[in-house]
C-alpha cells in the first residue's frame, strides 16, 4: 500500500537524485510526513515504519522503485552504490 502511495510520484518525470541523496543520509522527514498526511495508518504504525526506514533507508528506496522501469531502477541502484562508497569519506570531512 505504501508503495502505491509513493512510487509513481517518485519516478514520474524522472528520479530526483537530490531525493536519493536525502534518503541515503536518512533525511526522510518529507516521506514520513506524507505518510502521516495520507491518514491511512495510525501513529504507532507510522512510527514503526519511520524507525525501519531510519535503520535501513534502502527499504524506502526499494519501496519507491517498486513501479520503476528497469533502467530507472538500475540508475538509482548505481547511484545508491556510489553514495555508499562516498558516505564514509563525508564523515571524515
PDB file of C-alpha atoms in Angstrom:
ATOM      1  CA  UNK A   1       0.000   0.000   0.000  1.00  0.00           C
ATOM      2  CA  UNK A   2       2.817   2.409   0.836  1.00  0.00           C
ATOM      3  CA  UNK A   3       4.425   1.646  -2.493  1.00  0.00           C
ATOM      4  CA  UNK A   4       1.239   2.675  -4.250  1.00  0.00           C
ATOM      5  CA  UNK A   5       1.289   5.995  -2.384  1.00  0.00           C
ATOM      6  CA  UNK A   6       4.836   6.972  -3.280  1.00  0.00           C
ATOM      7  CA  UNK A   7       6.368   5.052  -6.163  1.00  0.00           C
ATOM      8  CA  UNK A   8       4.504   6.737  -9.005  1.00  0.00           C
ATOM      9  CA  UNK A   9       5.283  10.203  -7.671  1.00  0.00           C
ATOM     10  CA  UNK A  10       8.947   9.330  -7.142  1.00  0.00           C
ATOM     11  CA  UNK A  11       9.628   8.098 -10.685  1.00  0.00           C
ATOM     12  CA  UNK A  12       7.092  10.227 -12.587  1.00  0.00           C
ATOM     13  CA  UNK A  13       9.028  12.616 -14.814  1.00  0.00           C
ATOM     14  CA  UNK A  14      12.386  11.162 -13.801  1.00  0.00           C
ATOM     15  CA  UNK A  15      14.003  10.466 -10.475  1.00  0.00           C
ATOM     16  CA  UNK A  16      15.172  13.430  -8.442  1.00  0.00           C
ATOM     17  CA  UNK A  17      18.720  12.472  -7.493  1.00  0.00           C
ATOM     18  CA  UNK A  18      18.727  15.028  -4.682  1.00  0.00           C
ATOM     19  CA  UNK A  19      15.906  12.996  -3.141  1.00  0.00           C
ATOM     20  CA  UNK A  20      18.007   9.859  -3.492  1.00  0.00           C
ATOM     21  CA  UNK A  21      20.837  11.545  -1.627  1.00  0.00           C
ATOM     22  CA  UNK A  22      18.445  12.720   1.103  1.00  0.00           C
ATOM     23  CA  UNK A  23      17.071   9.232   1.585  1.00  0.00           C
ATOM     24  CA  UNK A  24      20.583   7.785   1.667  1.00  0.00           C
ATOM     25  CA  UNK A  25      21.534  10.058   4.568  1.00  0.00           C
ATOM     26  CA  UNK A  26      18.250   9.199   6.362  1.00  0.00           C
ATOM     27  CA  UNK A  27      16.678  12.599   5.743  1.00  0.00           C
ATOM     28  CA  UNK A  28      13.240  11.032   5.424  1.00  0.00           C
ATOM     29  CA  UNK A  29      11.074  13.656   7.120  1.00  0.00           C
ATOM     30  CA  UNK A  30       9.175  14.519   3.924  1.00  0.00           C
ATOM     31  CA  UNK A  31       8.307  10.876   3.271  1.00  0.00           C
ATOM     32  CA  UNK A  32       7.182  10.307   6.867  1.00  0.00           C
ATOM     33  CA  UNK A  33       5.092  13.493   6.776  1.00  0.00           C
ATOM     34  CA  UNK A  34       3.440  12.339   3.556  1.00  0.00           C
ATOM     35  CA  UNK A  35       2.680   9.003   5.164  1.00  0.00           C
ATOM     36  CA  UNK A  36       1.132  10.748   8.182  1.00  0.00           C
ATOM     37  CA  UNK A  37      -0.868  13.083   5.948  1.00  0.00           C
ATOM     38  CA  UNK A  38      -2.304  10.178   3.981  1.00  0.00           C
ATOM     39  CA  UNK A  39      -4.233   9.200   7.102  1.00  0.00           C
ATOM     40  CA  UNK A  40      -4.115   5.505   6.247  1.00  0.00           C
ATOM     41  CA  UNK A  41      -2.014   4.435   9.226  1.00  0.00           C
ATOM     42  CA  UNK A  42      -2.201   5.151  12.932  1.00  0.00           C
ATOM     43  CA  UNK A  43       0.660   6.885  14.737  1.00  0.00           C
ATOM     44  CA  UNK A  44       2.178   3.642  16.023  1.00  0.00           C
ATOM     45  CA  UNK A  45       2.398   2.157  12.532  1.00  0.00           C
ATOM     46  CA  UNK A  46       3.905   5.356  11.106  1.00  0.00           C
ATOM     47  CA  UNK A  47       6.482   5.383  13.928  1.00  0.00           C
ATOM     48  CA  UNK A  48       7.355   1.751  13.221  1.00  0.00           C
ATOM     49  CA  UNK A  49       7.779   2.451   9.507  1.00  0.00           C
ATOM     50  CA  UNK A  50       9.888   5.528  10.231  1.00  0.00           C
ATOM     51  CA  UNK A  51      12.167   3.513  12.524  1.00  0.00           C
ATOM     52  CA  UNK A  52      12.581   0.827   9.871  1.00  0.00           C
ATOM     53  CA  UNK A  53      13.478   3.440   7.243  1.00  0.00           C
ATOM     54  CA  UNK A  54      15.945   5.156   9.597  1.00  0.00           C
ATOM     55  CA  UNK A  55      17.588   1.819  10.379  1.00  0.00           C
ATOM     56  CA  UNK A  56      17.768   0.858   6.713  1.00  0.00           C
ATOM     57  CA  UNK A  57      16.990   3.721   4.301  1.00  0.00           C
ATOM     58  CA  UNK A  58      17.347   1.367   1.336  1.00  0.00           C
ATOM     59  CA  UNK A  59      13.971  -0.087   2.368  1.00  0.00           C
ATOM     60  CA  UNK A  60      12.420   3.247   1.413  1.00  0.00           C
ATOM     61  CA  UNK A  61      14.349   3.330  -1.861  1.00  0.00           C
ATOM     62  CA  UNK A  62      13.182  -0.183  -2.745  1.00  0.00           C
ATOM     63  CA  UNK A  63       9.623   0.839  -1.983  1.00  0.00           C
ATOM     64  CA  UNK A  64       9.885   3.927  -4.168  1.00  0.00           C
ATOM     65  CA  UNK A  65      11.318   1.925  -7.045  1.00  0.00           C
ATOM     66  CA  UNK A  66       8.576  -0.717  -6.945  1.00  0.00           C
ATOM     67  CA  UNK A  67       6.890   0.648 -10.084  1.00  0.00           C
ATOM     68  CA  UNK A  68      10.034   1.904 -11.833  1.00  0.00           C
ATOM     69  CA  UNK A  69      11.216   0.595 -15.169  1.00  0.00           C
ATOM     70  CA  UNK A  70      14.384  -1.471 -15.291  1.00  0.00           C
ATOM     71  CA  UNK A  71      16.658   1.365 -16.477  1.00  0.00           C
ATOM     72  CA  UNK A  72      15.435   3.753 -13.780  1.00  0.00           C
ATOM     73  CA  UNK A  73      15.947   1.070 -11.175  1.00  0.00           C
ATOM     74  CA  UNK A  74      19.489   0.373 -12.402  1.00  0.00           C
ATOM     75  CA  UNK A  75      20.417   4.074 -12.445  1.00  0.00           C
ATOM     76  CA  UNK A  76      19.106   4.521  -8.931  1.00  0.00           C
ATOM     77  CA  UNK A  77      20.893   1.451  -7.606  1.00  0.00           C
ATOM     78  CA  UNK A  78      24.161   2.559  -9.216  1.00  0.00           C
ATOM     79  CA  UNK A  79      23.741   5.999  -7.663  1.00  0.00           C
ATOM     80  CA  UNK A  80      22.953   4.393  -4.293  1.00  0.00           C
ATOM     81  CA  UNK A  81      26.102   2.257  -4.513  1.00  0.00           C
ATOM     82  CA  UNK A  82      28.156   5.377  -5.284  1.00  0.00           C
ATOM     83  CA  UNK A  83      26.638   7.112  -2.263  1.00  0.00           C
ATOM     84  CA  UNK A  84      27.545   4.072  -0.149  1.00  0.00           C
ATOM     85  CA  UNK A  85      31.161   4.432  -1.273  1.00  0.00           C
ATOM     86  CA  UNK A  86      31.457   8.156  -0.546  1.00  0.00           C
ATOM     87  CA  UNK A  87      29.445   8.247   2.704  1.00  0.00           C
ATOM     88  CA  UNK A  88      32.409   7.225   4.906  1.00  0.00           C
ATOM     89  CA  UNK A  89      34.521   9.960   3.297  1.00  0.00           C
ATOM     90  CA  UNK A  90      31.871  12.576   4.057  1.00  0.00           C
ATOM     91  CA  UNK A  91      32.026  11.654   7.748  1.00  0.00           C
ATOM     92  CA  UNK A  92      35.775  12.328   7.808  1.00  0.00           C
ATOM     93  CA  UNK A  93      35.451  15.822   6.356  1.00  0.00           C
TER      94      UNK A  93
END
